[in-house]
C-alpha cells in the first residue's frame, strides 16, 4: 500500500489520531530499503555471527618447553658426588650423616647495580660517580637499611664506580664487612641473542665470559650445610654481570642477558633454597627513588 493510500485509510478510521499514526508510518517507510528495480541483484545481508575466541584451553594449551629443573646446578646437591655417584655412608647411622650433609639455610643475594658515573672518563679511575650518582647510592643505602635485614657481608667489584657506590651504601649499614673482588668487574659474559652488530669481538667474550662465570660459581649457590641461619649478602657490581647471574641462576638461556635493562642503583634479589630451588624476588627495583633520580647509563 502506498503512503498516500495509507494516509487516507488511517485518516478515515482514526479521525483526530491520524496525525500520530501518520508520523509512525512515515518513519517506518523511511527506514525500509528501496525496492530493487527489475533485473537488479539484491545485495546479500551478511549474517551476524559470534566471534570465536583466539585461544581456547582445549585447543591451544601452551606446551612446556626447555629442560627440567636441574637441582644439582651448583654441584652442591648433598645426595650426589661431583662424579654423579651416590655418596656411600661410612658412619653407623647413615640417616644422621645424610641429614648433617644437607643444607638447611636459605641464601638471599641482593645484587646492586652501581650508580650513575662519568662516561667521559678515559680510564677506570676517572669514571667516578656523578653528583646524581652519589645521590642514587644514598637512596639505595637508605632502602637497604630500611629493609631491616641482618646483612652478613657487602662485596663489590673493584672498578671505581662500583667501589664508590659500595662505600656510600656501607655508611648506611654499620658493622657489615666490606670486601672487594676483581671477578665482579664489568665485561661481556656471552655473545647475546639476538646478536648486536656494535658489540664485542669473540676474544672479549672468551676472556670476560670465563671470569664472570667464575664469579657466578663463587657467589651464586646454595648454603653450606654448616650454615645454620638464613643469610643476606649484598653484591655491588655491574648490569652485564647481574643480568648474566639472573639468567644462570634461573636456568634461563644465558645468551638472553641483554634482553633485560637495569637502572643505576637498582636492587635485584635472588633467593636460593636449601633444595637448590631459586627464586627472583625483585629485578632492577628502583621504586624507592624519585622519578627525577632514575637513570640507566
Coordinates of N, CA, C and O in Angstrom, one line a residue, residues 10-155:
X10 N -6.2 5.6 7.2 CA -6.0 5.9 8.6 C -6.8 7.1 9.0 O -7.4 7.2 10.1
X11 N -6.8 8.1 8.2 CA -7.5 9.4 8.5 C -9.0 9.1 8.6 O -9.6 9.6 9.5
X12 N -9.5 8.2 7.7 CA -10.9 8.0 7.8 C -11.3 7.1 9.0 O -12.4 7.3 9.5
X13 N -10.5 6.2 9.4 CA -10.8 5.3 10.5 C -10.5 5.9 11.9 O -11.2 5.8 12.8
X14 N -9.4 6.6 12.0 CA -8.9 7.1 13.3 C -9.3 8.5 13.6 O -9.2 9.0 14.7
X15 N -9.8 9.3 12.6 CA -10.2 10.6 12.9 C -9.1 11.5 13.4 O -8.1 11.7 12.7
X16 N -9.2 12.0 14.6 CA -8.2 13.0 15.1 C -6.9 12.4 15.4 O -5.9 13.2 15.6
X17 N -6.8 11.1 15.6 CA -5.5 10.5 15.9 C -4.7 10.1 14.6 O -3.6 9.5 14.7
X18 N -5.2 10.6 13.5 CA -4.5 10.2 12.2 C -3.1 10.8 12.1 O -2.2 10.2 11.6
X19 N -2.9 11.9 12.7 CA -1.6 12.6 12.6 C -0.5 11.7 13.3 O 0.6 11.6 12.8
X20 N -0.8 11.1 14.5 CA 0.1 10.3 15.2 C 0.5 9.1 14.4 O 1.7 8.7 14.3
X21 N -0.5 8.4 13.9 CA -0.3 7.2 13.1 C 0.5 7.5 11.8 O 1.4 6.7 11.4
X22 N 0.2 8.6 11.3 CA 0.9 9.0 10.0 C 2.4 9.2 10.3 O 3.2 8.8 9.5
X23 N 2.7 9.8 11.4 CA 4.1 10.0 11.7 C 4.9 8.7 11.9 O 6.0 8.5 11.4
X24 N 4.2 7.7 12.5 CA 4.8 6.4 12.7 C 5.0 5.7 11.4 O 6.0 5.1 11.2
X25 N 4.0 5.8 10.6 CA 4.1 5.1 9.3 C 5.2 5.7 8.4 O 5.9 5.0 7.7
X26 N 5.3 7.0 8.4 CA 6.3 7.7 7.6 C 7.7 7.3 8.0 O 8.6 7.1 7.2
X27 N 7.9 7.2 9.4 CA 9.2 6.8 9.9 C 9.6 5.4 9.5 O 10.7 5.1 9.1
X28 N 8.6 4.5 9.5 CA 8.9 3.1 9.1 C 9.2 3.1 7.6 O 10.1 2.3 7.2
X29 N 8.5 3.8 6.8 CA 8.8 3.8 5.4 C 10.2 4.4 5.1 O 10.8 3.9 4.1
X30 N 10.6 5.3 5.9 CA 11.9 5.9 5.6 C 13.1 5.0 5.9 O 14.2 5.1 5.4
X31 N 12.8 4.0 6.8 CA 13.9 3.1 7.2 C 13.9 1.9 6.3 O 14.8 1.1 6.3
X32 N 12.8 1.7 5.5 CA 12.8 0.5 4.7 C 13.7 0.7 3.5 O 13.6 1.7 2.8
X33 N 14.5 -0.3 3.1 CA 15.4 -0.2 1.9 C 14.6 -0.1 0.7 O 13.5 -0.7 0.6
X34 N 15.0 0.6 -0.3 CA 14.3 0.8 -1.6 C 14.2 -0.6 -2.3 O 15.1 -1.4 -2.3
X35 N 13.0 -0.7 -2.9 CA 12.8 -2.0 -3.7 C 13.7 -1.9 -4.9 O 13.8 -0.9 -5.6
X36 N 14.4 -3.0 -5.2 CA 15.2 -3.1 -6.4 C 14.4 -3.0 -7.7 O 13.3 -3.5 -7.8
X37 N 15.1 -2.4 -8.6 CA 14.4 -2.3 -10.0 C 14.5 -3.7 -10.6 O 15.3 -4.5 -10.3
X38 N 13.7 -3.9 -11.6 CA 13.6 -5.2 -12.3 C 15.0 -5.5 -12.9 O 15.5 -4.7 -13.6
X39 N 15.5 -6.7 -12.6 CA 16.7 -7.1 -13.2 C 18.0 -6.8 -12.4 O 19.0 -7.3 -12.7
X40 N 17.8 -6.0 -11.3 CA 19.0 -5.7 -10.4 C 19.1 -6.7 -9.4 O 18.1 -7.1 -8.7
X41 N 20.4 -7.1 -9.1 CA 20.6 -8.1 -8.0 C 20.3 -7.5 -6.6 O 20.6 -6.4 -6.4
X42 N 19.7 -8.3 -5.8 CA 19.5 -7.9 -4.4 C 20.7 -8.2 -3.6 O 21.2 -9.3 -3.5
X43 N 21.4 -7.1 -2.9 CA 22.6 -7.4 -2.1 C 22.3 -8.3 -0.9 O 21.3 -8.1 -0.3
X44 N 23.2 -9.3 -0.7 CA 23.0 -10.2 0.4 C 23.4 -9.5 1.7 O 24.5 -8.8 1.7
X45 N 22.7 -9.7 2.7 CA 23.0 -9.1 4.0 C 23.8 -10.2 4.8 O 23.3 -11.3 5.0
X46 N 25.0 -9.9 5.2 CA 25.8 -10.9 5.9 C 25.2 -11.2 7.3 O 24.7 -10.4 8.0
X47 N 25.3 -12.5 7.6 CA 24.7 -13.0 8.9 C 25.7 -12.6 10.0 O 26.9 -12.6 9.8
X48 N 25.1 -12.2 11.1 CA 25.9 -11.8 12.3 C 26.2 -13.0 13.1 O 25.3 -13.7 13.5
X49 N 27.5 -13.3 13.2 CA 27.9 -14.5 14.0 C 28.8 -14.1 15.2 O 29.5 -13.1 15.1
X50 N 28.8 -14.9 16.2 CA 29.6 -14.6 17.4 C 31.1 -14.9 17.0 O 31.4 -15.8 16.4
X51 N 31.9 -13.9 17.5 CA 33.3 -14.1 17.2 C 33.9 -15.2 18.0 O 33.6 -15.4 19.2
X52 N 34.8 -16.0 17.4 CA 35.4 -17.1 18.0 C 36.6 -16.6 18.8 O 37.4 -15.8 18.4
X53 N 36.8 -17.1 20.1 CA 38.0 -16.7 20.9 C 39.3 -17.1 20.2 O 39.3 -18.2 19.6
X54 N 40.3 -16.3 20.3 CA 41.6 -16.6 19.7 C 42.3 -17.7 20.4 O 43.2 -18.3 19.8
X55 N 41.9 -18.0 21.6 CA 42.6 -19.0 22.4 C 41.5 -19.8 23.2 O 40.7 -19.2 23.8
X56 N 41.6 -21.1 23.1 CA 40.7 -21.9 23.9 C 41.6 -22.9 24.7 O 42.5 -23.5 24.1
X57 N 41.2 -23.2 25.9 CA 42.1 -24.2 26.7 C 42.2 -25.5 26.0 O 43.2 -26.2 26.1
X58 N 41.1 -26.0 25.4 CA 41.2 -27.3 24.8 C 42.1 -27.4 23.6 O 42.8 -28.4 23.4
X59 N 42.2 -26.3 22.8 CA 42.9 -26.4 21.5 C 44.3 -25.8 21.5 O 45.1 -26.1 20.7
X60 N 44.5 -24.8 22.5 CA 45.8 -24.0 22.4 C 46.5 -24.0 23.8 O 47.0 -22.9 24.1
X61 N 46.4 -25.0 24.5 CA 47.1 -25.0 25.8 C 48.6 -25.0 25.6 O 49.2 -25.8 24.8
X62 N 49.3 -24.0 26.1 CA 50.8 -23.9 25.9 C 51.5 -25.1 26.4 O 51.2 -25.6 27.5
X63 N 52.4 -25.6 25.6 CA 53.2 -26.8 26.0 C 54.5 -26.4 26.7 O 55.1 -25.4 26.3
X64 N 54.9 -27.1 27.7 CA 56.2 -26.8 28.3 C 57.3 -26.9 27.3 O 57.4 -27.7 26.4
X65 N 58.3 -26.0 27.5 CA 59.5 -26.0 26.6 C 60.7 -26.1 27.5 O 60.7 -25.7 28.7
X66 N 61.8 -26.4 26.9 CA 63.1 -26.5 27.6 C 63.3 -27.7 28.4 O 62.5 -28.7 28.3
X67 N 64.3 -27.7 29.3 CA 64.7 -28.9 30.1 C 64.0 -28.8 31.5 O 63.6 -27.7 31.9
X68 N 64.0 -29.9 32.2 CA 63.6 -30.0 33.5 C 64.6 -29.2 34.4 O 65.7 -29.0 34.0
X69 N 64.1 -28.8 35.6 CA 65.0 -28.1 36.5 C 66.1 -29.0 37.0 O 65.9 -30.1 37.5
X70 N 67.3 -28.5 36.9 CA 68.5 -29.3 37.4 C 68.8 -28.9 38.8 O 69.3 -27.8 39.1
X71 N 68.4 -29.8 39.8 CA 68.6 -29.5 41.2 C 70.1 -29.5 41.6 O 70.4 -29.0 42.7
X72 N 70.9 -30.0 40.8 CA 72.4 -30.1 41.1 C 73.1 -29.0 40.2 O 74.3 -29.2 39.9
X73 N 72.5 -27.9 39.9 CA 73.0 -26.9 39.0 C 74.3 -26.3 39.6 O 75.2 -25.9 38.9
X74 N 74.4 -26.2 41.0 CA 75.6 -25.6 41.6 C 76.6 -26.7 42.1 O 77.6 -26.4 42.8
X75 N 76.3 -28.0 41.7 CA 77.2 -29.1 42.1 C 77.3 -29.2 43.6 O 78.4 -29.7 44.1
X76 N 76.3 -28.9 44.3 CA 76.3 -28.9 45.8 C 75.1 -29.8 46.3 O 74.8 -29.7 47.5
X77 N 74.5 -30.5 45.5 CA 73.5 -31.4 45.9 C 74.1 -32.5 46.8 O 75.0 -33.2 46.4
X78 N 73.7 -32.5 48.1 CA 74.4 -33.4 49.0 C 74.2 -34.9 48.7 O 75.0 -35.8 49.1
X79 N 73.2 -35.3 47.9 CA 73.0 -36.7 47.6 C 73.8 -37.1 46.4 O 73.7 -38.3 46.0
X80 N 74.5 -36.2 45.8 CA 75.3 -36.6 44.6 C 76.7 -36.1 44.7 O 77.0 -34.9 45.1
X81 N 77.6 -36.9 44.3 CA 79.0 -36.5 44.3 C 79.3 -35.8 43.0 O 78.5 -35.8 42.1
X82 N 80.5 -35.2 42.9 CA 80.9 -34.5 41.7 C 81.0 -35.4 40.4 O 80.8 -35.0 39.3
X83 N 81.1 -36.7 40.7 CA 81.2 -37.6 39.6 C 79.8 -38.3 39.3 O 79.7 -39.2 38.5
X84 N 78.8 -37.8 40.0 CA 77.5 -38.3 39.7 C 77.0 -39.5 40.5 O 75.9 -40.0 40.4
X85 N 77.9 -40.1 41.3 CA 77.6 -41.3 42.1 C 77.0 -40.9 43.4 O 77.3 -39.9 44.0
X86 N 76.2 -41.8 44.0 CA 75.6 -41.6 45.3 C 76.7 -41.7 46.4 O 77.7 -42.5 46.2
X87 N 76.6 -40.9 47.4 CA 77.5 -41.0 48.5 C 77.3 -42.3 49.3 O 76.2 -42.7 49.5
X88 N 78.5 -42.8 49.7 CA 78.4 -44.0 50.5 C 78.6 -43.7 51.9 O 79.6 -43.0 52.3
X89 N 77.7 -44.1 52.8 CA 77.8 -43.7 54.2 C 78.9 -44.6 54.9 O 79.1 -45.8 54.6
X90 N 79.7 -43.9 55.8 CA 80.7 -44.6 56.5 C 80.5 -44.6 58.0 O 81.3 -45.1 58.8
X91 N 79.3 -44.0 58.4 CA 79.0 -44.0 59.8 C 78.0 -45.1 60.2 O 77.5 -45.8 59.3
X92 N 77.8 -45.3 61.5 CA 76.9 -46.3 61.9 C 75.5 -45.9 61.7 O 74.6 -46.7 61.7
X93 N 75.2 -44.6 61.6 CA 73.9 -44.0 61.5 C 73.8 -43.3 60.1 O 74.1 -42.1 60.1
X94 N 73.5 -44.0 59.1 CA 73.5 -43.3 57.7 C 72.6 -42.1 57.7 O 72.8 -41.1 57.0
X95 N 71.4 -42.3 58.3 CA 70.4 -41.2 58.2 C 70.9 -39.9 58.9 O 70.6 -38.8 58.4
X96 N 71.6 -40.1 60.0 CA 72.1 -38.9 60.7 C 73.2 -38.2 59.9 O 73.3 -37.0 59.8
X97 N 74.1 -39.0 59.2 CA 75.1 -38.4 58.4 C 74.5 -37.7 57.2 O 75.0 -36.6 56.9
X98 N 73.5 -38.3 56.6 CA 72.9 -37.7 55.4 C 72.2 -36.4 55.8 O 72.3 -35.4 55.1
X99 N 71.6 -36.4 57.0 CA 70.9 -35.2 57.5 C 71.9 -34.1 57.8 O 71.6 -32.9 57.5
X100 N 73.0 -34.4 58.3 CA 74.1 -33.4 58.6 C 74.7 -32.8 57.3 O 75.2 -31.7 57.4
X101 N 74.6 -33.5 56.2 CA 75.2 -33.0 55.0 C 74.3 -32.2 54.2 O 74.7 -31.6 53.2
X102 N 73.0 -32.1 54.6 CA 72.0 -31.3 53.8 C 72.0 -29.9 54.3 O 72.0 -29.6 55.5
X103 N 72.0 -28.9 53.3 CA 71.9 -27.5 53.7 C 70.5 -27.3 54.3 O 69.5 -27.9 54.0
X104 N 70.5 -26.4 55.3 CA 69.2 -26.1 56.0 C 68.9 -24.6 55.9 O 67.7 -24.2 56.2
X105 N 69.8 -23.8 55.5 CA 69.6 -22.3 55.5 C 69.3 -21.8 54.0 O 69.7 -22.5 53.1
X106 N 68.7 -20.7 54.0 CA 68.4 -20.0 52.7 C 69.3 -18.9 52.5 O 69.5 -18.1 53.4
X107 N 69.9 -18.7 51.3 CA 70.7 -17.6 51.0 C 69.9 -16.6 50.2 O 69.3 -16.9 49.2
X108 N 70.0 -15.3 50.6 CA 69.5 -14.2 49.9 C 70.6 -13.3 49.4 O 71.4 -12.8 50.2
X109 N 70.6 -13.1 48.1 CA 71.7 -12.3 47.5 C 71.1 -11.1 46.8 O 70.2 -11.2 45.9
X110 N 71.5 -9.9 47.3 CA 71.0 -8.7 46.8 C 72.0 -8.1 45.9 O 73.1 -7.6 46.3
X111 N 71.7 -8.1 44.6 CA 72.7 -7.6 43.6 C 72.3 -6.1 43.3 O 71.2 -5.8 42.8
X112 N 73.3 -5.2 43.5 CA 73.1 -3.8 43.3 C 73.9 -3.3 42.1 O 75.1 -3.6 42.0
X113 N 73.2 -2.7 41.2 CA 74.0 -2.0 40.1 C 74.6 -0.7 40.6 O 73.9 0.1 41.3
X114 N 75.8 -0.4 40.2 CA 76.4 0.8 40.6 C 75.6 2.0 40.2 O 74.8 2.0 39.2
X115 N 75.9 3.2 40.8 CA 75.1 4.4 40.4 C 75.7 5.0 39.1 O 76.7 4.6 38.6
X116 N 75.0 6.1 38.7 CA 75.5 6.8 37.5 C 76.9 7.3 37.7 O 77.3 7.8 38.7
X117 N 77.7 7.2 36.6 CA 79.1 7.6 36.6 C 79.5 8.5 35.4 O 78.7 8.6 34.5
X118 N 80.7 9.0 35.5 CA 81.2 9.9 34.4 C 81.6 9.0 33.2 O 82.7 8.4 33.2
X119 N 80.8 9.1 32.2 CA 81.1 8.3 31.0 C 82.2 8.8 30.2 O 82.8 8.1 29.3
X120 N 82.6 10.0 30.4 CA 83.7 10.6 29.6 C 85.1 10.3 30.1 O 86.1 10.8 29.5
X121 N 85.2 9.6 31.2 CA 86.5 9.3 31.7 C 87.3 8.4 30.8 O 86.8 7.5 30.2
X122 N 88.6 8.7 30.7 CA 89.5 7.9 29.8 C 89.9 6.6 30.5 O 90.3 5.6 29.8
X123 N 89.9 6.5 31.8 CA 90.3 5.3 32.5 C 89.3 5.0 33.6 O 88.5 5.8 33.9
X124 N 89.5 3.8 34.1 CA 88.5 3.4 35.2 C 88.6 4.4 36.4 O 87.6 4.7 37.0
X125 N 89.8 4.9 36.7 CA 89.9 5.8 37.9 C 89.2 7.1 37.6 O 88.7 7.8 38.6
X126 N 89.0 7.5 36.4 CA 88.3 8.7 36.1 C 86.8 8.5 35.9 O 86.1 9.5 35.9
X127 N 86.4 7.3 35.9 CA 84.9 7.0 35.7 C 84.3 6.9 37.1 O 83.8 5.8 37.5
X128 N 84.3 8.0 37.8 CA 83.7 8.0 39.1 C 82.3 8.5 39.1 O 81.8 8.9 38.0
X129 N 81.6 8.4 40.2 CA 80.2 8.8 40.2 C 79.9 10.3 40.0 O 80.7 11.1 40.4
X130 N 78.8 10.5 39.3 CA 78.4 11.9 39.2 C 77.7 12.4 40.5 O 77.4 11.5 41.3
X131 N 77.4 13.7 40.6 CA 76.7 14.1 41.8 C 75.3 13.4 41.9 O 74.9 13.0 43.0
X132 N 74.6 13.2 40.8 CA 73.4 12.4 40.8 C 73.7 11.0 41.2 O 72.9 10.4 42.0
X133 N 74.8 10.4 40.7 CA 75.1 9.0 41.1 C 75.3 8.9 42.6 O 74.9 7.9 43.2
X134 N 75.9 9.9 43.2 CA 76.1 9.8 44.7 C 74.8 9.9 45.4 O 74.6 9.2 46.4
X135 N 73.9 10.7 44.9 CA 72.5 10.7 45.4 C 71.8 9.4 45.3 O 71.2 8.9 46.3
X136 N 72.0 8.7 44.2 CA 71.4 7.4 44.0 C 71.9 6.4 45.0 O 71.2 5.6 45.5
X137 N 73.2 6.4 45.2 CA 73.8 5.5 46.2 C 73.3 5.7 47.6 O 73.1 4.8 48.3
X138 N 73.1 7.0 47.9 CA 72.5 7.3 49.2 C 71.1 6.7 49.3 O 70.7 6.1 50.4
X139 N 70.3 6.9 48.3 CA 68.9 6.3 48.3 C 68.9 4.8 48.4 O 68.1 4.2 49.1
X140 N 69.8 4.2 47.7 CA 69.9 2.7 47.7 C 70.3 2.3 49.1 O 69.8 1.3 49.7
X141 N 71.3 3.0 49.7 CA 71.7 2.6 51.1 C 70.6 2.8 52.1 O 70.4 2.0 53.0
X142 N 69.8 3.9 51.9 CA 68.7 4.1 52.8 C 67.6 2.9 52.6 O 67.1 2.5 53.6
X143 N 67.4 2.5 51.4 CA 66.5 1.4 51.2 C 66.9 0.1 51.8 O 66.2 -0.6 52.4
X144 N 68.2 -0.2 51.6 CA 68.7 -1.4 52.2 C 68.6 -1.4 53.7 O 68.3 -2.4 54.4
X145 N 68.9 -0.3 54.3 CA 68.8 -0.1 55.7 C 67.4 -0.2 56.2 O 67.1 -0.9 57.3
X146 N 66.5 0.4 55.5 CA 65.0 0.3 55.9 C 64.5 -1.1 55.8 O 63.5 -1.3 56.5
X147 N 65.0 -2.0 55.0 CA 64.5 -3.3 55.0 C 64.7 -4.1 56.3 O 64.0 -5.0 56.5
X148 N 65.6 -3.6 57.1 CA 65.8 -4.2 58.4 C 66.4 -5.6 58.4 O 66.1 -6.3 59.4
X149 N 67.1 -5.9 57.4 CA 67.7 -7.3 57.3 C 69.1 -7.3 58.0 O 69.8 -6.3 58.1
X150 N 69.5 -8.5 58.4 CA 70.8 -8.7 59.1 C 71.8 -9.1 58.0 O 71.9 -10.3 57.7
X151 N 72.4 -8.1 57.4 CA 73.4 -8.4 56.3 C 74.7 -9.0 56.9 O 75.2 -8.6 57.9
X152 N 75.2 -10.0 56.1 CA 76.4 -10.7 56.5 C 77.6 -10.1 55.9 O 78.7 -10.1 56.5
X153 N 77.5 -9.6 54.7 CA 78.7 -9.1 54.0 C 78.3 -8.2 52.9 O 77.2 -8.3 52.3
X154 N 79.1 -7.2 52.5 CA 78.9 -6.4 51.3 C 80.1 -6.5 50.4 O 81.2 -6.0 50.8
X155 N 79.9 -7.2 49.3 CA 81.0 -7.4 48.4 C 80.8 -6.5 47.1 O 79.7 -6.3 46.7

